[in-house]
Amino acid sequence: MNSNNKLKILNDPIYGFIAIPNELIFDVIQHRYFQRLRRVSQMGLTYLVYPGAHHTRFHHALGCMYLMDKAIKVLRFKKVVISEDEATALLLAILLHDIGHGPFSHAMEHSIVEGITHEEISLHFMNVLNEEFEGKLSLAIEIFKGAYKRKFFNQLISGQLDMDRADYLKRDSFYTGVAEGNINSERLITMLNVVDDELVVEEKGIYSVEKFLLARRLMYWQVYLHKTSLVAESLLVRVLKRAKELVDKGVILEASESFDYFLKHKIDASNFDNSTLEIFSKLDDYDIVAAMKSWVTHEDVVLSNLSRMIINRNLLKIKLTNTEISTAEFAALEQKTKQKYKLSDNEVSYFVFKSAVSNQAYSSTKEGIKILSKTGDVCDVSEASDHLNLKVLSKPVKKYFVCYPKEL
């Protein structure tokens, strides 16, 4: 029998045909840990605002790999030496950078799993995969951790102009239909170069960088921090917290085996071991949605109402403002809700709450985006740009929101 052809070509709606570069990468993509990303949404509950936003972490990871492959080819063309082993490691590192995301991407980090980020869980996954693949991911892990000697490698994975951002802005723009986020990622990549082991953008690409940063700002306020997305994700976090609270009191809840494990155990960085990882690898969006569908009829008024709000998209009212709600106003909202729905102090906190969000499109204090001038000088994009907006984009913008029942 012929062995399987592992050099497949995939059709992507954003970039067209994506070729899988080698057999190792094919085998990693085929692994059940990676295939799980097909069942983890890229944008959480944003589809409640933008109905097309049903794409997954699987789509995004493949897109990042495609852009990384482009970046490697561009840099090699510009006489930057990247060996075959380094190229494969870069592709694996970007392919696996989000493998640690839980259901609905960020909601798990604030409720079911505590004190451990998706990046740390990604590293757990990579270490286990490295054992299975007999050490072939060691260099990819070193790059992912930022421990490799070549600094610009990590900048391609996790910087202010990395392949992650270059893909998700363009992809999320496409699937939401928000045209303001549609960046020219291929031109940005074509303008990349390396000076003194640091990633730089050639001067003629400065307008593409400006467009990229402006697109990032607009996508955050228009999509990622859209007020309906904020209230939906806040409700999801509260559904998970309430479920955990009830289970701690001995209440039996309908849930899948893997989801049930996380409801019954306190999991944090100290006890997230390989056996926990195995259970985590079986958890995805489907577990949470199926559980919420059954919880809609649960006798606990908090859990059933919160679940119903998400399933039926009948969410709490949210007000997004530039100033924080006063203590007196907030207390009045709590009191009205308690009286109207006969809730306890603990219960009312699930239906009336406040928080804040901030957005900074560009930070010149972190490792910034460097522009390479025609004379060979390198400076930060905020200094090189004649566009006044860049200084504005460097300032963090904070907004406050309060959520409460619509009937009030």
Short mmCIF file of C-alpha atoms in Angstrom, two decimals:
data_model
loop_
_atom_site.label_atom_id
_atom_site.label_comp_id
_atom_site.label_asym_id
_atom_site.label_seq_id
_atom_site.Cartn_x
_atom_site.Cartn_y
_atom_site.Cartn_z
CA MET A 1 0.00 0.00 0.00
CA ASN A 2 1.08 3.55 -0.69
CA SER A 3 1.75 5.67 2.37
CA ASN A 4 -0.50 8.69 2.85
CA ASN A 5 0.37 11.85 0.97
CA LYS A 6 1.05 14.29 3.79
CA LEU A 7 1.87 17.33 1.65
CA LYS A 8 -1.73 18.45 1.44
CA ILE A 9 -3.11 21.74 0.13
CA LEU A 10 -5.94 23.44 2.03
CA ASN A 11 -8.31 26.06 0.65
CA ASP A 12 -8.60 29.11 2.91
CA PRO A 13 -11.19 31.87 2.23
CA ILE A 14 -8.66 34.58 3.14
CA TYR A 15 -5.42 33.53 1.41
CA GLY A 16 -6.53 30.90 -1.08
CA PHE A 17 -4.48 27.71 -1.15
CA ILE A 18 -2.32 26.94 1.90
CA ALA A 19 0.30 24.22 1.43
CA ILE A 20 1.38 22.10 4.40
CA PRO A 21 5.19 22.49 4.23
CA ASN A 22 6.36 19.10 5.50
CA GLU A 23 5.30 15.76 6.99
CA LEU A 24 6.06 16.70 10.62
CA ILE A 25 3.72 19.70 10.41
CA PHE A 26 1.06 17.51 8.78
CA ASP A 27 1.32 15.01 11.65
CA VAL A 28 1.03 17.78 14.25
CA ILE A 29 -2.06 19.21 12.50
CA GLN A 30 -3.58 15.71 12.40
CA HIS A 31 -3.04 15.21 16.14
CA ARG A 32 -6.24 15.18 18.19
CA TYR A 33 -4.94 18.05 20.37
CA PHE A 34 -4.76 20.28 17.32
CA GLN A 35 -7.98 18.97 15.74
CA ARG A 36 -9.78 20.06 18.92
CA LEU A 37 -9.26 23.67 17.79
CA ARG A 38 -11.96 23.07 15.15
CA ARG A 39 -14.39 23.11 18.11
CA VAL A 40 -13.06 26.26 19.82
CA SER A 41 -14.42 29.53 18.43
CA GLN A 42 -11.89 32.22 17.57
CA MET A 43 -14.09 35.06 18.80
CA GLY A 44 -16.06 33.55 21.68
CA LEU A 45 -19.67 34.78 21.66
CA THR A 46 -19.07 37.59 19.14
CA TYR A 47 -21.39 35.75 16.72
CA LEU A 48 -24.25 37.10 18.90
CA VAL A 49 -23.32 40.51 17.44
CA TYR A 50 -21.84 39.56 14.05
CA PRO A 51 -23.63 36.41 12.81
CA GLY A 52 -20.76 35.40 10.52
CA ALA A 53 -18.15 35.21 13.29
CA HIS A 54 -18.24 31.41 13.59
CA HIS A 55 -14.64 30.76 12.53
CA THR A 56 -12.39 28.74 14.83
CA ARG A 57 -8.92 28.68 16.35
CA PHE A 58 -8.15 25.98 13.77
CA HIS A 59 -8.70 28.46 10.90
CA HIS A 60 -6.58 31.07 12.64
CA ALA A 61 -3.65 28.75 13.42
CA LEU A 62 -3.41 27.63 9.79
CA GLY A 63 -3.56 31.25 8.64
CA CYS A 64 -0.72 32.18 11.00
CA MET A 65 1.35 29.29 9.64
CA TYR A 66 0.76 30.52 6.07
CA LEU A 67 1.88 34.06 6.96
CA MET A 68 4.93 32.76 8.83
CA ASP A 69 5.91 30.75 5.75
CA LYS A 70 5.63 33.97 3.70
CA ALA A 71 7.74 35.88 6.25
CA ILE A 72 10.48 33.22 6.17
CA LYS A 73 10.61 33.37 2.36
CA VAL A 74 10.74 37.19 2.36
CA LEU A 75 13.56 37.30 4.94
CA ARG A 76 15.57 34.63 3.13
CA PHE A 77 15.20 36.63 -0.09
CA LYS A 78 16.71 39.58 1.80
CA LYS A 79 19.73 37.43 2.76
CA VAL A 80 18.62 36.68 6.32
CA VAL A 81 19.92 33.16 7.01
CA ILE A 82 17.22 30.83 8.37
CA SER A 83 18.01 27.12 8.38
CA GLU A 84 15.46 24.43 7.48
CA ASP A 85 15.26 23.34 11.15
CA GLU A 86 14.68 26.94 12.25
CA ALA A 87 12.01 27.45 9.58
CA THR A 88 10.12 24.32 10.67
CA ALA A 89 10.43 25.39 14.32
CA LEU A 90 9.00 28.84 13.52
CA LEU A 91 6.07 27.27 11.66
CA LEU A 92 5.38 24.85 14.54
CA ALA A 93 5.64 27.58 17.19
CA ILE A 94 3.09 29.83 15.45
CA LEU A 95 0.86 26.87 14.58
CA LEU A 96 0.67 25.85 18.26
CA HIS A 97 0.69 29.30 19.88
CA ASP A 98 -3.06 29.17 20.67
CA ILE A 99 -3.50 25.44 21.28
CA GLY A 100 -4.06 26.10 25.02
CA HIS A 101 -7.28 28.08 24.53
CA GLY A 102 -10.28 26.69 26.34
CA PRO A 103 -13.94 26.79 25.24
CA PHE A 104 -15.01 30.18 23.88
CA SER A 105 -11.35 31.21 24.02
CA HIS A 106 -10.99 33.56 27.01
CA ALA A 107 -13.98 32.78 29.28
CA MET A 108 -12.35 29.69 30.85
CA GLU A 109 -9.35 31.68 32.09
CA HIS A 110 -11.60 33.69 34.41
CA SER A 111 -13.81 30.97 35.81
CA ILE A 112 -13.12 27.23 35.50
CA VAL A 113 -9.31 27.37 35.45
CA GLU A 114 -7.67 29.90 37.77
CA GLY A 115 -4.27 31.55 37.76
CA ILE A 116 -3.06 29.88 34.57
CA THR A 117 -3.10 31.53 31.15
CA HIS A 118 -3.81 29.95 27.78
CA GLU A 119 -0.14 30.59 26.88
CA GLU A 120 0.98 28.42 29.81
CA ILE A 121 -1.49 25.69 28.79
CA SER A 122 -0.19 25.96 25.21
CA LEU A 123 3.30 25.27 26.56
CA HIS A 124 1.97 22.21 28.44
CA PHE A 125 0.48 20.89 25.19
CA MET A 126 3.72 21.55 23.30
CA ASN A 127 5.81 19.70 25.90
CA VAL A 128 3.54 16.62 25.72
CA LEU A 129 3.54 16.72 21.91
CA ASN A 130 7.34 17.02 21.99
CA GLU A 131 7.56 13.73 23.90
CA GLU A 132 5.23 12.04 21.42
CA PHE A 133 7.25 13.39 18.48
CA GLU A 134 10.57 12.34 20.06
CA GLY A 135 11.98 15.82 20.68
CA LYS A 136 11.24 17.26 17.22
CA LEU A 137 9.42 20.25 18.78
CA SER A 138 12.26 21.27 21.12
CA LEU A 139 13.43 24.21 19.01
CA ALA A 140 9.84 25.39 18.46
CA ILE A 141 9.31 25.41 22.25
CA GLU A 142 12.52 27.38 22.79
CA ILE A 143 11.36 30.00 20.27
CA PHE A 144 7.84 30.10 21.75
CA LYS A 145 9.30 30.77 25.22
CA GLY A 146 11.51 33.57 23.86
CA ALA A 147 14.60 31.66 24.95
CA TYR A 148 16.17 31.18 21.51
CA LYS A 149 19.33 33.16 20.69
CA ARG A 150 17.78 34.88 17.65
CA LYS A 151 15.55 37.62 19.08
CA PHE A 152 13.57 38.35 15.92
CA PHE A 153 12.22 34.77 15.90
CA ASN A 154 10.19 35.46 19.03
CA GLN A 155 9.11 38.84 17.61
CA LEU A 156 7.54 36.99 14.68
CA ILE A 157 5.59 34.84 17.17
CA SER A 158 4.74 37.39 19.86
CA GLY A 159 5.41 41.03 19.07
CA GLN A 160 3.42 44.13 18.17
CA LEU A 161 3.64 43.19 14.50
CA ASP A 162 3.59 39.39 14.71
CA MET A 163 1.99 36.77 12.48
CA ASP A 164 -0.75 36.21 15.08
CA ARG A 165 -2.05 39.79 14.80
CA ALA A 166 -1.44 39.89 11.06
CA ASP A 167 -3.84 36.96 10.67
CA TYR A 168 -6.53 37.60 13.27
CA LEU A 169 -7.19 41.20 12.23
CA LYS A 170 -7.67 40.24 8.59
CA ARG A 171 -9.59 37.03 9.39
CA ASP A 172 -11.87 38.55 12.04
CA SER A 173 -12.55 41.49 9.72
CA PHE A 174 -13.57 39.06 6.96
CA TYR A 175 -15.87 36.90 9.10
CA THR A 176 -17.53 39.82 10.94
CA GLY A 177 -17.87 41.92 7.80
CA VAL A 178 -16.19 44.87 9.55
CA ALA A 179 -14.17 46.29 6.67
CA GLU A 180 -12.16 48.68 8.88
CA GLY A 181 -10.04 45.77 10.11
CA ASN A 182 -9.02 44.55 6.66
CA ILE A 183 -5.24 45.04 6.71
CA ASN A 184 -2.82 44.27 3.90
CA SER A 185 -0.92 41.57 5.79
CA GLU A 186 0.99 40.39 2.72
CA ARG A 187 2.39 43.86 2.01
CA LEU A 188 3.38 44.23 5.67
CA ILE A 189 5.26 40.94 5.50
CA THR A 190 6.94 41.89 2.22
CA MET A 191 8.34 45.01 3.96
CA LEU A 192 9.94 43.04 6.84
CA ASN A 193 13.67 42.88 7.36
CA VAL A 194 16.15 42.16 10.15
CA VAL A 195 18.75 44.58 11.58
CA ASP A 196 20.98 43.65 14.54
CA ASP A 197 18.82 40.59 15.21
CA GLU A 198 15.67 42.74 15.51
CA LEU A 199 12.64 42.72 13.25
CA VAL A 200 12.20 45.98 11.33
CA VAL A 201 9.86 47.32 8.66
CA GLU A 202 11.38 49.08 5.67
CA GLU A 203 10.50 52.77 5.42
CA LYS A 204 8.27 52.36 2.37
CA GLY A 205 6.01 50.11 4.48
CA ILE A 206 5.26 52.79 7.08
CA TYR A 207 1.78 53.55 5.75
CA SER A 208 0.89 49.86 5.92
CA VAL A 209 2.02 49.86 9.58
CA GLU A 210 -0.12 52.95 10.28
CA LYS A 211 -3.12 51.26 8.67
CA PHE A 212 -2.43 48.11 10.71
CA LEU A 213 -2.39 50.03 14.02
CA LEU A 214 -5.48 52.05 13.16
CA ALA A 215 -7.29 48.86 12.07
CA ARG A 216 -6.35 47.25 15.40
CA ARG A 217 -7.83 50.17 17.35
CA LEU A 218 -11.06 50.16 15.32
CA MET A 219 -11.46 46.39 15.57
CA TYR A 220 -11.10 46.52 19.35
CA TRP A 221 -13.84 49.10 19.87
CA GLN A 222 -16.08 47.93 17.06
CA VAL A 223 -15.70 44.16 17.50
CA TYR A 224 -13.60 42.74 20.37
CA LEU A 225 -14.88 45.24 22.95
CA HIS A 226 -18.33 45.73 21.40
CA LYS A 227 -20.74 46.25 24.28
CA THR A 228 -22.92 43.24 23.36
CA SER A 229 -19.80 41.03 23.19
CA LEU A 230 -18.77 42.35 26.61
CA VAL A 231 -22.10 41.55 28.28
CA ALA A 232 -22.31 38.11 26.59
CA GLU A 233 -18.81 37.10 27.73
CA SER A 234 -19.46 38.48 31.22
CA LEU A 235 -22.61 36.34 31.41
CA LEU A 236 -20.74 33.25 30.23
CA VAL A 237 -18.10 33.74 32.95
CA ARG A 238 -20.91 34.05 35.50
CA VAL A 239 -22.67 30.92 34.22
CA LEU A 240 -19.46 28.95 34.77
CA LYS A 241 -18.84 30.49 38.19
CA ARG A 242 -22.41 29.80 39.32
CA ALA A 243 -22.19 26.20 38.11
CA LYS A 244 -18.96 25.73 40.08
CA GLU A 245 -20.54 27.33 43.16
CA LEU A 246 -23.53 24.96 43.01
CA VAL A 247 -21.35 21.88 42.48
CA ASP A 248 -19.26 22.90 45.52
CA LYS A 249 -22.51 22.80 47.54
CA GLY A 250 -23.25 19.27 46.35
CA VAL A 251 -25.79 20.14 43.62
CA ILE A 252 -25.68 17.68 40.70
CA LEU A 253 -25.48 19.38 37.31
CA GLU A 254 -25.77 17.81 33.89
CA ALA A 255 -22.40 18.15 32.14
CA SER A 256 -20.01 16.14 29.98
CA GLU A 257 -17.38 14.05 31.77
CA SER A 258 -14.54 16.48 31.00
CA PHE A 259 -16.58 19.58 31.90
CA ASP A 260 -17.80 17.89 35.10
CA TYR A 261 -14.17 17.33 36.15
CA PHE A 262 -13.41 21.06 35.98
CA LEU A 263 -16.62 21.93 37.82
CA LYS A 264 -15.73 19.55 40.67
CA HIS A 265 -12.02 20.37 41.03
CA LYS A 266 -10.17 23.58 41.74
CA ILE A 267 -7.59 23.77 38.97
CA ASP A 268 -4.77 26.31 38.94
CA ALA A 269 -1.12 26.53 37.87
CA SER A 270 0.04 24.40 40.83
CA ASN A 271 -1.97 21.28 39.94
CA PHE A 272 -2.35 21.56 36.16
CA ASP A 273 -0.43 18.38 35.33
CA ASN A 274 -0.44 16.01 32.34
CA SER A 275 -3.54 14.12 33.51
CA THR A 276 -5.40 17.46 33.84
CA LEU A 277 -4.16 18.42 30.38
CA GLU A 278 -5.59 15.19 28.94
CA ILE A 279 -9.03 16.03 30.36
CA PHE A 280 -8.69 19.65 29.20
CA SER A 281 -7.93 18.38 25.67
CA LYS A 282 -11.44 16.86 25.52
CA LEU A 283 -13.14 20.13 26.48
CA ASP A 284 -14.49 22.51 23.84
CA ASP A 285 -17.36 24.90 23.00
CA TYR A 286 -19.77 22.00 22.47
CA ASP A 287 -19.48 20.87 26.12
CA ILE A 288 -20.42 24.34 27.38
CA VAL A 289 -23.31 24.90 24.96
CA ALA A 290 -24.80 21.44 25.64
CA ALA A 291 -24.56 22.06 29.40
CA MET A 292 -26.19 25.51 29.17
CA LYS A 293 -29.04 24.07 27.08
CA SER A 294 -29.81 21.60 29.87
CA TRP A 295 -29.32 24.21 32.62
CA VAL A 296 -32.03 26.46 31.13
CA THR A 297 -34.59 24.34 33.02
CA HIS A 298 -32.56 23.95 36.21
CA GLU A 299 -34.30 24.83 39.48
CA ASP A 300 -31.56 27.29 40.48
CA VAL A 301 -32.95 30.67 39.41
CA VAL A 302 -29.51 32.18 38.80
CA LEU A 303 -28.09 29.36 36.68
CA SER A 304 -31.26 28.87 34.64
CA ASN A 305 -31.73 32.58 33.92
CA LEU A 306 -28.09 33.19 32.99
CA SER A 307 -28.08 30.14 30.69
CA ARG A 308 -31.35 31.20 29.07
CA MET A 309 -30.02 34.70 28.42
CA ILE A 310 -27.10 33.33 26.38
CA ILE A 311 -28.96 30.49 24.61
CA ASN A 312 -31.85 32.78 23.58
CA ARG A 313 -29.71 35.91 23.17
CA ASN A 314 -31.83 37.87 25.58
CA LEU A 315 -28.95 39.54 27.42
CA LEU A 316 -28.68 42.05 30.22
CA LYS A 317 -28.76 45.76 29.46
CA ILE A 318 -25.25 47.24 29.23
CA LYS A 319 -24.18 50.87 29.39
CA LEU A 320 -20.66 51.75 28.18
CA THR A 321 -19.40 55.15 29.39
CA ASN A 322 -16.23 57.20 29.76
CA THR A 323 -16.77 57.63 33.51
CA GLU A 324 -17.47 55.04 36.19
CA ILE A 325 -21.01 54.72 37.57
CA SER A 326 -21.36 56.28 41.02
CA THR A 327 -21.56 54.05 44.08
CA ALA A 328 -25.05 55.40 44.87
CA GLU A 329 -26.39 54.70 41.37
CA PHE A 330 -24.94 51.19 41.40
CA ALA A 331 -26.38 50.47 44.85
CA ALA A 332 -29.81 51.66 43.63
CA LEU A 333 -29.65 49.25 40.66
CA GLU A 334 -28.75 46.39 43.01
CA GLN A 335 -31.59 47.24 45.38
CA LYS A 336 -34.20 47.46 42.59
CA THR A 337 -33.06 44.11 41.17
CA LYS A 338 -33.12 42.43 44.61
CA GLN A 339 -36.66 43.63 45.30
CA LYS A 340 -38.06 42.90 41.83
CA TYR A 341 -36.65 39.35 41.57
CA LYS A 342 -36.42 38.51 45.31
CA LEU A 343 -32.68 37.79 45.19
CA SER A 344 -30.06 37.53 47.93
CA ASP A 345 -26.94 39.75 48.01
CA ASN A 346 -24.89 36.96 46.43
CA GLU A 347 -27.50 36.22 43.74
CA VAL A 348 -27.94 39.85 42.71
CA SER A 349 -24.20 40.11 41.93
CA TYR A 350 -24.79 37.79 38.96
CA PHE A 351 -27.31 40.18 37.39
CA VAL A 352 -25.96 43.61 38.35
CA PHE A 353 -22.24 44.19 37.93
CA LYS A 354 -19.73 46.69 36.64
CA SER A 355 -16.27 46.55 35.16
CA ALA A 356 -13.88 48.39 32.85
CA VAL A 357 -12.07 47.72 29.58
CA SER A 358 -9.09 49.43 28.02
CA ASN A 359 -7.55 49.48 24.58
CA GLN A 360 -4.09 50.56 23.53
CA ALA A 361 -3.48 49.99 19.83
CA TYR A 362 0.28 50.54 20.15
CA SER A 363 2.74 50.67 23.02
CA SER A 364 6.03 52.45 22.35
CA THR A 365 7.27 51.49 25.84
CA LYS A 366 7.22 47.74 25.04
CA GLU A 367 9.28 46.35 22.19
CA GLY A 368 7.93 48.68 19.55
CA ILE A 369 7.66 48.44 15.79
CA LYS A 370 10.97 49.60 14.31
CA ILE A 371 11.22 51.42 10.98
CA LEU A 372 14.35 51.06 8.83
CA SER A 373 15.06 54.27 6.90
CA LYS A 374 16.74 54.40 3.49
CA THR A 375 19.88 55.70 5.21
CA GLY A 376 20.04 52.59 7.42
CA ASP A 377 18.86 54.30 10.62
CA VAL A 378 16.33 52.50 12.82
CA CYS A 379 13.71 54.28 14.92
CA ASP A 380 10.34 53.61 16.53
CA VAL A 381 7.31 53.96 14.24
CA SER A 382 5.83 56.66 16.50
CA GLU A 383 8.90 58.82 15.75
CA ALA A 384 9.14 57.92 12.07
CA SER A 385 5.48 58.56 11.28
CA ASP A 386 4.20 62.00 10.30
CA HIS A 387 0.72 60.80 11.20
CA LEU A 388 -0.44 62.52 14.39
CA ASN A 389 -2.89 59.69 15.13
CA LEU A 390 -0.02 57.37 16.09
CA LYS A 391 0.69 59.39 19.23
CA VAL A 392 -3.02 59.14 20.08
CA LEU A 393 -2.99 55.38 19.40
CA SER A 394 -0.13 55.00 21.90
CA LYS A 395 -2.32 56.22 24.76
CA PRO A 396 -4.48 53.64 26.56
CA VAL A 397 -8.20 54.43 26.40
CA LYS A 398 -10.33 53.17 29.30
CA LYS A 399 -14.10 52.74 29.28
CA TYR A 400 -16.47 51.63 32.02
CA PHE A 401 -19.58 49.52 31.78
CA VAL A 402 -22.45 48.48 33.98
CA CYS A 403 -24.87 45.59 33.35
CA TYR A 404 -28.36 45.11 34.80
CA PRO A 405 -31.73 43.53 33.84
CA LYS A 406 -33.49 45.26 30.93
CA GLU A 407 -36.77 45.42 32.82
CA LEU A 408 -35.33 47.99 35.23
#
